[in-house]
CSV table of C-alpha atoms and ligand atoms in Angstrom, one decimal:
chain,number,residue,atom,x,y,z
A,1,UNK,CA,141.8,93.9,86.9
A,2,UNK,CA,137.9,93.9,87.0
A,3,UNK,CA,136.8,90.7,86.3
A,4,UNK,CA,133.2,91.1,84.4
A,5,UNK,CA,131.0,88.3,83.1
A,6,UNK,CA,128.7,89.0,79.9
A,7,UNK,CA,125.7,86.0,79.9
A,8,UNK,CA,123.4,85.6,77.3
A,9,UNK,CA,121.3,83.1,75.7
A,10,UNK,CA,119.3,83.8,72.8
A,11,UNK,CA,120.0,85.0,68.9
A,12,UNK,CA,118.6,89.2,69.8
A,13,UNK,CA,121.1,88.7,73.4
A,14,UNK,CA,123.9,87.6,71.1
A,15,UNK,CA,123.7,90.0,68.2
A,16,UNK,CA,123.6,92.9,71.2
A,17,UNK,CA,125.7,91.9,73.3
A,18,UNK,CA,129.1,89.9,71.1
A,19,UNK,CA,130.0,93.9,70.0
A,20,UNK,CA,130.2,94.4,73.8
A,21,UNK,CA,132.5,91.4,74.1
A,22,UNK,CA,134.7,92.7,71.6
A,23,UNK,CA,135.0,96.5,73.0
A,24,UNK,CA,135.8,95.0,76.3
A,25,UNK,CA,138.3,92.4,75.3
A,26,UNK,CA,140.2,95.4,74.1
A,27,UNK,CA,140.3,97.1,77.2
A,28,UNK,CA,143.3,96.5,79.5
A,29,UNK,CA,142.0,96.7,82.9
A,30,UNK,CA,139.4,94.4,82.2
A,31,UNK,CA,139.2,90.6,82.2
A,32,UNK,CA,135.8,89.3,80.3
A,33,UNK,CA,134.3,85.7,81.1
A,34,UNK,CA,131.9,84.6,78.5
A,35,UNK,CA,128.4,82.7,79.5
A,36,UNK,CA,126.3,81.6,77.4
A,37,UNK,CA,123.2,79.6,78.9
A,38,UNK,CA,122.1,78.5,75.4
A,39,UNK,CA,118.6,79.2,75.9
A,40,UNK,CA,118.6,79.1,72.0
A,41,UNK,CA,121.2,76.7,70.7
A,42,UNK,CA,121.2,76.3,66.8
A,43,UNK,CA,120.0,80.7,66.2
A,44,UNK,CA,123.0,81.5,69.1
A,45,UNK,CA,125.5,79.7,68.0
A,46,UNK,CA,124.6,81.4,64.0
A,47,UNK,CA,125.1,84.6,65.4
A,48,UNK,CA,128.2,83.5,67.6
A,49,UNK,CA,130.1,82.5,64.8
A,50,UNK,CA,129.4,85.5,62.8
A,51,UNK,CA,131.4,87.8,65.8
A,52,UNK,CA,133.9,84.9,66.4
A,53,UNK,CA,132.9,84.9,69.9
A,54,UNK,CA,134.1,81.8,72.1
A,55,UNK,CA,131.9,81.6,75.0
A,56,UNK,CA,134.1,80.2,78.4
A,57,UNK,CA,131.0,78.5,79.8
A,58,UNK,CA,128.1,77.2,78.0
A,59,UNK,CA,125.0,75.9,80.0
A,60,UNK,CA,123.4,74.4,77.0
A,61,UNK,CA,120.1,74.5,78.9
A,62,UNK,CA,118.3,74.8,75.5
A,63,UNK,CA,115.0,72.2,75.3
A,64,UNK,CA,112.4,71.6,72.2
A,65,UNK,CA,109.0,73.8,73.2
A,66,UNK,CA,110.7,74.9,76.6
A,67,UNK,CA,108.2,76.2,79.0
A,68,UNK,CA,109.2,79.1,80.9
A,69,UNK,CA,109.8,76.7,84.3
A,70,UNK,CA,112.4,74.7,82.4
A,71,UNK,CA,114.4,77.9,81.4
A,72,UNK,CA,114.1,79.7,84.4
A,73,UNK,CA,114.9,76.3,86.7
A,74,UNK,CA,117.6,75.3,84.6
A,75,UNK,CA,119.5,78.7,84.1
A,76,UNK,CA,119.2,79.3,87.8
A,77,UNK,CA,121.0,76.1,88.7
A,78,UNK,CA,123.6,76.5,85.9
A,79,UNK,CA,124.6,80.0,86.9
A,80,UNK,CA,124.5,78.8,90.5
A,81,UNK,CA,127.8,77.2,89.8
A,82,UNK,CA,129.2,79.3,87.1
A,83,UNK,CA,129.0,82.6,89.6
A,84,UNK,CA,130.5,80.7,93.0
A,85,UNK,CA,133.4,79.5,90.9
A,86,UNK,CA,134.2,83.0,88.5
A,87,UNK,CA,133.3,85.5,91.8
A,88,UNK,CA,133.0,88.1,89.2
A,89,UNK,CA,133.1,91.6,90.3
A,90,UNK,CA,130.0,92.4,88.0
A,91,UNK,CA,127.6,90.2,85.5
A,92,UNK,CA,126.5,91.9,82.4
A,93,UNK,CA,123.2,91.0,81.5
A,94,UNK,CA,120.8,91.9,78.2
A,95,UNK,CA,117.3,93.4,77.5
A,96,UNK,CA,113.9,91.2,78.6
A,97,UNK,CA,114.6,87.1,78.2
A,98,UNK,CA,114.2,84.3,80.5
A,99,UNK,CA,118.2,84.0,80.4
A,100,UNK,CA,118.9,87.7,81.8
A,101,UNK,CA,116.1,87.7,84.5
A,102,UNK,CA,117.0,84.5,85.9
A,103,UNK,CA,121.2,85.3,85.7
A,104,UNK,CA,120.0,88.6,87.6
A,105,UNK,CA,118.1,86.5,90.4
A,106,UNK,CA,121.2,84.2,90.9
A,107,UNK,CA,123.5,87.7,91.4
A,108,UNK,CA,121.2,89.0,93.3
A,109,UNK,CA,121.2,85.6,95.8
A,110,UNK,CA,125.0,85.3,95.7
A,111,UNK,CA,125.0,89.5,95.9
A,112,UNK,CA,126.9,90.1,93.0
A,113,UNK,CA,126.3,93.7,90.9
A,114,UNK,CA,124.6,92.9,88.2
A,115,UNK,CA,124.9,96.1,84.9
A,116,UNK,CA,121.7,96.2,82.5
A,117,UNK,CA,122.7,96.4,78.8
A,118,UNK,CA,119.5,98.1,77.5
A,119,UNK,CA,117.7,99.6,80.1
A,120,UNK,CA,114.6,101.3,81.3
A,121,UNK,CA,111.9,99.5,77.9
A,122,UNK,CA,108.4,99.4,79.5
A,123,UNK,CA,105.0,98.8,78.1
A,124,UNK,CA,103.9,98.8,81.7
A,125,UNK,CA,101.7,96.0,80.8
A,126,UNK,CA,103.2,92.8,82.4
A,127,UNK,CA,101.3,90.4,79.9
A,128,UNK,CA,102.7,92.2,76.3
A,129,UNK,CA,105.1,91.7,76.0
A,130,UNK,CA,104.8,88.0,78.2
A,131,UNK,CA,106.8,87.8,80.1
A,132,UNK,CA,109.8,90.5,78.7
A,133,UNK,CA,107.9,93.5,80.4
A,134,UNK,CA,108.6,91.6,83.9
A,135,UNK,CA,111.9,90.4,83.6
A,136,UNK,CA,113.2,93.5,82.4
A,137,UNK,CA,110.9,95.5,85.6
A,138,UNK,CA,112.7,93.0,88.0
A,139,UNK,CA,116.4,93.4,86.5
A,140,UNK,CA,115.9,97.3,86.9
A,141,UNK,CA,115.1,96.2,90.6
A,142,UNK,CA,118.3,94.7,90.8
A,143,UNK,CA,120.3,96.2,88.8
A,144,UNK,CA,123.3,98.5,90.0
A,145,UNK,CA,124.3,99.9,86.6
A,146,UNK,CA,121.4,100.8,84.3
A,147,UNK,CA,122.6,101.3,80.3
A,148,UNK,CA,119.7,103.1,79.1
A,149,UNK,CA,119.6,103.3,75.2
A,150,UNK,CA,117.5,106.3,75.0
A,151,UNK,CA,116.8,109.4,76.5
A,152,UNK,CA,113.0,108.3,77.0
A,153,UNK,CA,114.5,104.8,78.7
A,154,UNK,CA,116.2,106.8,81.2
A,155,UNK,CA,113.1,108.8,82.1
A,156,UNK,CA,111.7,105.4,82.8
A,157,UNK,CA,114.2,104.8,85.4
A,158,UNK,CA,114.0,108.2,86.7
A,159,UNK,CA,110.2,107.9,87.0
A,160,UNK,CA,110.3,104.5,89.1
A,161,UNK,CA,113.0,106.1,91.3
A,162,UNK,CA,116.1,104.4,90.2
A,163,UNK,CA,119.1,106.8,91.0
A,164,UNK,CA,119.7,109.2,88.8
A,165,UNK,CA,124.3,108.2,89.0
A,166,UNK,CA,122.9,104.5,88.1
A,167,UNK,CA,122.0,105.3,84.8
A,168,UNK,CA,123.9,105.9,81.8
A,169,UNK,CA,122.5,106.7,78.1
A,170,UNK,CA,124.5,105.3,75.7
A,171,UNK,CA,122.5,104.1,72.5
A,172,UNK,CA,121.4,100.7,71.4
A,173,UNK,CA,124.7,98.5,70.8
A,174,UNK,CA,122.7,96.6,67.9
A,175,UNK,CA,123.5,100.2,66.1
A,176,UNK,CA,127.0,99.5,66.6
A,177,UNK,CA,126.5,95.8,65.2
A,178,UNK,CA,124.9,97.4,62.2
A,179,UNK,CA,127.9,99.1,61.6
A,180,UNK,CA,129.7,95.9,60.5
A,181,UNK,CA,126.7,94.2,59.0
A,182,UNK,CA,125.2,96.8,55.9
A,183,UNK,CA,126.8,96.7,52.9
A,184,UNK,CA,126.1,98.2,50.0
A,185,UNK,CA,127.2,95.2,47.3
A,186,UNK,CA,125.6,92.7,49.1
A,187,UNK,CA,123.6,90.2,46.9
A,188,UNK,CA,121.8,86.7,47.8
A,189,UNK,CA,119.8,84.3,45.9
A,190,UNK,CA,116.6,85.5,47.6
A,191,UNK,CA,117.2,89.0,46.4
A,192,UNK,CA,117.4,87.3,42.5
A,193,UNK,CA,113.5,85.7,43.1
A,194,UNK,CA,112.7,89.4,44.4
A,195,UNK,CA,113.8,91.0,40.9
A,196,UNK,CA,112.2,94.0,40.6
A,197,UNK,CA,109.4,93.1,42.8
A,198,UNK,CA,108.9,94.7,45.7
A,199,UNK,CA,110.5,93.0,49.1
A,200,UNK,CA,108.4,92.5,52.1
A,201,UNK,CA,110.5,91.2,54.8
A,202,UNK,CA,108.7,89.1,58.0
A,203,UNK,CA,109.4,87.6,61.2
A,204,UNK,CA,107.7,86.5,63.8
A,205,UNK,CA,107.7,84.8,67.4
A,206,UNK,CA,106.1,86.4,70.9
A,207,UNK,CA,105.1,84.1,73.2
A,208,UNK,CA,101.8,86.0,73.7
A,209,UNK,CA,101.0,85.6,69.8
A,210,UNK,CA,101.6,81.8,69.9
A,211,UNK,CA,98.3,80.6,68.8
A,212,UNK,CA,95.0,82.4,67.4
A,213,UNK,CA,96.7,86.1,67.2
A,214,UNK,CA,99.7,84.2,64.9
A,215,UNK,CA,96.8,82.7,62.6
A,216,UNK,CA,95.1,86.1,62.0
A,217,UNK,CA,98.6,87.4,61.5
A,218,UNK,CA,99.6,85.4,59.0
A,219,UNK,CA,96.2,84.7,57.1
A,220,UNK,CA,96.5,88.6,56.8
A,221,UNK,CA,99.4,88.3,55.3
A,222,UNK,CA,98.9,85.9,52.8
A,223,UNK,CA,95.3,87.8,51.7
A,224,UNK,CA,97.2,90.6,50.6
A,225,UNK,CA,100.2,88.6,48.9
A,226,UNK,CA,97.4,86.8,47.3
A,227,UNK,CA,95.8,90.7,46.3
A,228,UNK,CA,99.6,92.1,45.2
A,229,UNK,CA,101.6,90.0,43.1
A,230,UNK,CA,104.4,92.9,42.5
A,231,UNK,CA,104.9,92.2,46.8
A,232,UNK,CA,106.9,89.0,47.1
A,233,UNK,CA,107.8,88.2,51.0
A,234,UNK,CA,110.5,86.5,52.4
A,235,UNK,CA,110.0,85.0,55.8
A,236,UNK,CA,113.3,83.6,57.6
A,237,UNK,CA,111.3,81.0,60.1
A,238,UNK,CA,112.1,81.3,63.8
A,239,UNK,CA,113.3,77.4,65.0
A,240,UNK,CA,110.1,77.2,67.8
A,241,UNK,CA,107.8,74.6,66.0
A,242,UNK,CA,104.9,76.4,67.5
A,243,UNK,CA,105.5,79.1,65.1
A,244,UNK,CA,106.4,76.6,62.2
A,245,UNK,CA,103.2,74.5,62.7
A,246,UNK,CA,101.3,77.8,62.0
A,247,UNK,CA,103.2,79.0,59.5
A,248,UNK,CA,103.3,75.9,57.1
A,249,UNK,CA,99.5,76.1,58.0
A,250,UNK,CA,98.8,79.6,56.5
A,251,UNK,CA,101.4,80.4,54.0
A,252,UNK,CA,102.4,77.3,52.4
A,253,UNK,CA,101.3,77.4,49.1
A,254,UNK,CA,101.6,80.8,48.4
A,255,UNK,CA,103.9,81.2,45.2
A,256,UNK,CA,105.3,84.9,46.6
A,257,UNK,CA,105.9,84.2,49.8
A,258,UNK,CA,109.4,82.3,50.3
A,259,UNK,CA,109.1,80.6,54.3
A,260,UNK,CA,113.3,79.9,54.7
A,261,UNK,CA,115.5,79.4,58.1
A,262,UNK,CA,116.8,81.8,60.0
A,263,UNK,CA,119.1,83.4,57.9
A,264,UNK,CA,122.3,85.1,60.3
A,265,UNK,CA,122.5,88.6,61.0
A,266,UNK,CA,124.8,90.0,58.2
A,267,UNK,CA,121.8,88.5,55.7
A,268,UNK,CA,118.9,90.0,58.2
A,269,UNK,CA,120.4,93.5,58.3
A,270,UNK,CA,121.1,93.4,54.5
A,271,UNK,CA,118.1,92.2,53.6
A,272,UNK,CA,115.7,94.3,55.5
A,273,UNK,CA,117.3,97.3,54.3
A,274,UNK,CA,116.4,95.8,50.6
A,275,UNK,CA,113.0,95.7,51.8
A,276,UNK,CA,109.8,97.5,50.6
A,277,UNK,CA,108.1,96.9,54.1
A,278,UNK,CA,109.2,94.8,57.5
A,279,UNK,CA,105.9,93.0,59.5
A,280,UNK,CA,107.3,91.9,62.7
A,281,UNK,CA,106.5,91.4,66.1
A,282,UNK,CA,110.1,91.4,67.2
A,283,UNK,CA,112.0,94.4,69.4
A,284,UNK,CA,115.4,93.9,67.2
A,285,UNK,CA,113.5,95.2,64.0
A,286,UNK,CA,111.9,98.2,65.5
A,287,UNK,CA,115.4,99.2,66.2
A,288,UNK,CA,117.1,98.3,62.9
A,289,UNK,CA,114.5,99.3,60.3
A,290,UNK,CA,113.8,102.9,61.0
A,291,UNK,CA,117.4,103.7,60.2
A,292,UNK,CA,117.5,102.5,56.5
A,293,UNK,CA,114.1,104.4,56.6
A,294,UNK,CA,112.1,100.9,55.9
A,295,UNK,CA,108.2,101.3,57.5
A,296,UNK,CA,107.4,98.6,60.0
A,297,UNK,CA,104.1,97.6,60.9
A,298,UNK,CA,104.5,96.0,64.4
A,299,UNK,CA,101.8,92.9,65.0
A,300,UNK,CA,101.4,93.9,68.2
A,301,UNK,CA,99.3,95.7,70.7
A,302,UNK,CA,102.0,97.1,72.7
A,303,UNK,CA,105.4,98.5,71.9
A,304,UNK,CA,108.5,99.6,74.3
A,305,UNK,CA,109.9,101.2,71.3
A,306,UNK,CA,107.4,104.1,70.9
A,307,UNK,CA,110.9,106.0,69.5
A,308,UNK,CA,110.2,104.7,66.3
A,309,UNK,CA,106.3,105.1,66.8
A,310,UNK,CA,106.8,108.7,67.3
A,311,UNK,CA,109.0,109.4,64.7
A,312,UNK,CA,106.7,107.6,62.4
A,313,UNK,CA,108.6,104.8,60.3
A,314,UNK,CA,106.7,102.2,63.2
A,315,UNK,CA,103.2,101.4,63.0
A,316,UNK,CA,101.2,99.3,65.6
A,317,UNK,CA,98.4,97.2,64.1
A,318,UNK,CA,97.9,94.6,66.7
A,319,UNK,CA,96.7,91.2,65.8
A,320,UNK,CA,93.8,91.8,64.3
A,321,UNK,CA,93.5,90.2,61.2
A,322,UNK,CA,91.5,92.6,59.6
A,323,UNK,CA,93.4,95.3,60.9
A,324,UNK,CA,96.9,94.0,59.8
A,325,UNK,CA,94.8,93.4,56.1
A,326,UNK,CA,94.0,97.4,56.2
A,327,UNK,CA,97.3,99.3,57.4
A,328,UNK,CA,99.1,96.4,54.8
A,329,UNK,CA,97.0,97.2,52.1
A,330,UNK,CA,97.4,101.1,52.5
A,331,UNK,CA,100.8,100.4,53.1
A,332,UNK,CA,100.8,99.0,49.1
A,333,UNK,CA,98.6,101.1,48.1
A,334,UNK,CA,98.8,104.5,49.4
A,335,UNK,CA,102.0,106.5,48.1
A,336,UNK,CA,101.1,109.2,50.5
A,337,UNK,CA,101.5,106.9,53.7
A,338,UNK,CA,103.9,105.4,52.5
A,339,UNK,CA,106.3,108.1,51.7
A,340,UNK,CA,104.9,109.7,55.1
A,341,UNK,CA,106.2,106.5,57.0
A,342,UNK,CA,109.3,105.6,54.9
A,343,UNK,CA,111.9,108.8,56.4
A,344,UNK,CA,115.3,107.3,57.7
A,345,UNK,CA,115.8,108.5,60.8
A,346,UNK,CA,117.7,106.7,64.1
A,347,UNK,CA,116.7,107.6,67.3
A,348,UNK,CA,118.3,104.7,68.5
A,349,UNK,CA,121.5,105.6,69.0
A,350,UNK,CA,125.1,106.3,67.2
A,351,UNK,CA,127.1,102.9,66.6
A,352,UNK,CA,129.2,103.8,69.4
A,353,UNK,CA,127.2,102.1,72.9
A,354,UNK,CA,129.7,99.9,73.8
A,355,UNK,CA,132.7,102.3,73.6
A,356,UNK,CA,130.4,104.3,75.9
A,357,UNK,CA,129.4,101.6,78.5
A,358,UNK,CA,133.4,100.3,78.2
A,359,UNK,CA,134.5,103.5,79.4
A,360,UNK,CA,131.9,103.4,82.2
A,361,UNK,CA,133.1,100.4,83.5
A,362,UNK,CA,136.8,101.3,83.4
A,363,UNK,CA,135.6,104.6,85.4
A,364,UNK,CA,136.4,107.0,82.6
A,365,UNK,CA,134.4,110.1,81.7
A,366,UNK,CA,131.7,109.4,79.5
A,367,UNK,CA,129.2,111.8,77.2
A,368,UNK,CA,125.5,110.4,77.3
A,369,UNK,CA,124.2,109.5,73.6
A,370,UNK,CA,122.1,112.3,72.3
A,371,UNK,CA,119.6,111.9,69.6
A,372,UNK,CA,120.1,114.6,66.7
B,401,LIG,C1,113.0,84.0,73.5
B,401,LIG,C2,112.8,85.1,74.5
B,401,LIG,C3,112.2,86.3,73.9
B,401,LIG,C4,113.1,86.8,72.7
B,401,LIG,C5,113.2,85.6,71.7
B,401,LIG,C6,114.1,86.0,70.6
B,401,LIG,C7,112.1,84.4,76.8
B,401,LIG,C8,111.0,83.9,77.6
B,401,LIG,N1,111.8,84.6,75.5
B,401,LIG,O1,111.7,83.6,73.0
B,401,LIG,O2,112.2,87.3,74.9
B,401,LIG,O3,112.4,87.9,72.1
B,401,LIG,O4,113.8,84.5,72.4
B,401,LIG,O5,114.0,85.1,69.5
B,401,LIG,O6,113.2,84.6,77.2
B,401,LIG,N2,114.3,76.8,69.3
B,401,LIG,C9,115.2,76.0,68.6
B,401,LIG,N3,116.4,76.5,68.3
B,401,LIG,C10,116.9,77.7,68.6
B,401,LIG,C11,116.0,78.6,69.3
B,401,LIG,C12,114.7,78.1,69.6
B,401,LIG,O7,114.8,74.9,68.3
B,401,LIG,O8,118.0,78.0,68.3
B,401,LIG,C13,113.0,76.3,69.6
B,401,LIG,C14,113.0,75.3,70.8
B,401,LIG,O9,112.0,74.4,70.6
B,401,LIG,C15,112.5,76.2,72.0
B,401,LIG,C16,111.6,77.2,71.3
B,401,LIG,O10,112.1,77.4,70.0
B,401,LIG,O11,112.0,75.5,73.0
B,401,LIG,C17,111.3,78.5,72.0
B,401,LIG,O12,112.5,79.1,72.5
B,401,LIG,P1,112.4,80.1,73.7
B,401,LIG,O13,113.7,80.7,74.0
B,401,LIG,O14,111.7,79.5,74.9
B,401,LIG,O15,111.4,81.2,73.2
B,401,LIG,P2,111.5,82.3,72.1
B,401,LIG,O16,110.1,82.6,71.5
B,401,LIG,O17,112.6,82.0,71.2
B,402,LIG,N1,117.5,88.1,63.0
B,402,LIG,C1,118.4,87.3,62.4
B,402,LIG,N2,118.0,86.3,61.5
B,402,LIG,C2,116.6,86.1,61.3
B,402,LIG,C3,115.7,86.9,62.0
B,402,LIG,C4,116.1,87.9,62.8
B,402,LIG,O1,119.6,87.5,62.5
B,402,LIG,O2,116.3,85.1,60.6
B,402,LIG,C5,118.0,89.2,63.9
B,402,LIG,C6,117.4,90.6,63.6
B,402,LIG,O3,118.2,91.3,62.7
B,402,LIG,C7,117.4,91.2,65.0
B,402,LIG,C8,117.2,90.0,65.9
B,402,LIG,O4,117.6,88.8,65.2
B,402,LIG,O5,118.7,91.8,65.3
B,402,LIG,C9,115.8,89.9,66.4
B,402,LIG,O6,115.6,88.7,67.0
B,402,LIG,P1,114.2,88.1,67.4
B,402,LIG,O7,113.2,88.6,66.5
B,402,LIG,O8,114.4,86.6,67.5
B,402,LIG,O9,114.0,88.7,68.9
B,402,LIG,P2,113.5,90.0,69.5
B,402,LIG,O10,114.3,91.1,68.9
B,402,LIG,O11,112.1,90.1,69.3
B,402,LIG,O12,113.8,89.8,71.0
């Protein structure tokens, strides 16, 4: 039996990575340990519930306005103890957070393989995103198996000289949790206010944008809601209080905006495949959107997703706040663009990552994802 340890520790960790629990728990010659180091507590535990997933360690290292030292120091000492007691024969981390940097750094002192779920994303710009674009450059570093989810990923690796039998493409598994997520009866209160009005769907959180770009983001926002009374926006708050405090500061007030929790993951999918338009500065929804063929316009200067850029359902308009006020407005306005960015496509991958990275891990033959 291979004994193989999955950690994670925020909501977009859990929602990629719980599918990967479930594929290997199914497998025979594999034994999964479950770590989660809570880096999020109340938005993990949402989307743990959701897959039924019972985590066999749980760090709980999770603090109100963390700073980047507290994550990293206290993840490093939990996983200390969790790895010199489970002596797995590999850890499984995800993506770009604190959590899977720092559980990469504490394999790589105790020398323990270390596989990288969702591989090979670069902006090449180690301050956007701050500080994803290094912790996911130091886990390729580290890394002995490198799940790349696309094609262009892979060249990535290639092009920084990680070997070419380390990497593996297999899709994005949040495909394969959209699979169980999307239905076409779903309904929710939210979706009665919208009425025949059309949805815009919002989220919002980088570190970088914590301050001055966040107020320009949303005071955009709420000048065009203001302008378009047919648009009415639902914004499911992320729990840091930085984000709150500007929120409530913008958009409260605003009659079609509707600023609610963090709604779980079967809601988010369902409802952003409702919606008219997605802003966002998030990674998940660059994924998720282009394949219900919902245009994105991505508040940020910098994207690691340019899949979705290129095939033209993602826009990046920065931070600007006139700039987010122009591509939103056309977005309304012009049926041309819109049509022109609104085309379903999903270059993401094919729902099936994790049967793809459980059969590389139990040594059998595997066929790379291929985008159509
Ligand atoms: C983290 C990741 C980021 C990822 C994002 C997904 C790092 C450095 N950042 O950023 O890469 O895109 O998660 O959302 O790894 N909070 C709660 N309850 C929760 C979650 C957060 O109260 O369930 C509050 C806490 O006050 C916490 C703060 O939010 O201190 C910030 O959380 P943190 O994980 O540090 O940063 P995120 O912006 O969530
Ligand atoms: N999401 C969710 N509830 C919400 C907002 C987002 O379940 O209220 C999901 C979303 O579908 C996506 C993931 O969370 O899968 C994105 O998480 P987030 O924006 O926090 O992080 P990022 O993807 O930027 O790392």
């Amino acid at each position: 039996m291979k004994k193989i340890m999955c950690v994670f520790g925020t909501r977009p960790e859990a929602i990629k990575m719980c599918p990967l629990v479930l594929e290997l728990k199914k497998r025979n010659s594999i034994e999964v340990i479950v770590c989660v180091t809570a880096q999020h507590r109340q938005m993990l535990d949402q989307v743990l519930g959701l897959f039924h997933v019972i985590p066999d360690y749980d760090l709980d290292v999770m603090r109100d306005r963390q700073t980047l030292f507290d994550i990293t120091t206290h993840v490093l000492d939990g996983m200390k103890e969790v790895l010199e007691r489970e002596q797995p024969d590999m850890v499984l981390v995800h993506g770009d957070t604190s959590t899977a940097f720092v559980t990469a750094l504490a394999c790589y002192y105790l020398q323990i393989p270390v596989g990288h779920v969702e591989a090979g994303l670069r902006t090449y710009n180690i301050y956007s995103p701050y500080p994803e674009e290094f912790n996911r450059e130091a886990i390729s570093i580290i890394s002995q198996y490198n799940f790349a989810p696309t094609p262009l990923a892979r060249d990535n690796l290639l092009r920084e000289g990680r070997a070419e039998s380390t990497i593996y493409v297999t899709g994005n598994t949040v495909i394969d949790a959209m699979r169980h997520t999307v239905r076409e009866d779903y309904s929710h209160p939210e979706l009665e206010w919208i009425g025949d009005d059309k949805l815009i769907f919002i989220t919002a959180h980088r570190r970088e944008n914590l301050g001055t770009p966040m107020h320009h983001m949303f005071r955009a926002i709420r000048r065009v809601l203001d302008e378009h009374r047919d648009c009415k926006a639902i914004y499911p708050i992320h729990l840091n209080p930085a984000v709150r405090e500007a929120a409530d500061r913008e958009l409260s007030g605003c009659n079609n905006i509707h600023l609610i929790e963090p709604v779980d993951v079967y809601d988010c999918h369902n409802l952003e495949a409702r919606s008219f338009i997605c802003l966002t500065d998030s990674g998940g929804l660059q994924e998720e959107c282009p394949s219900y063929g919902v245009p994105v316009l991505v508040m940020r200067d910098t994207t690691e997703r340019p899949e979705g850029v290129d095939a033209g359902v993602l826009r990046l308009v920065g931070t600007n706040e006139d700039t987010i006020y122009d591509a939103f407005t056309q977005l309304i306005e012009d049926p041309g663009e819109y049509d022109r960015m609104s085309q379903a496509c999903n270059p993401y991958g094919d729902g099936h990552a994790c049967e793809r990275i459980a059969d590389i891990l139990e040594d059998k033959p595997y066929s790379p994802w291929v985008a159509n």
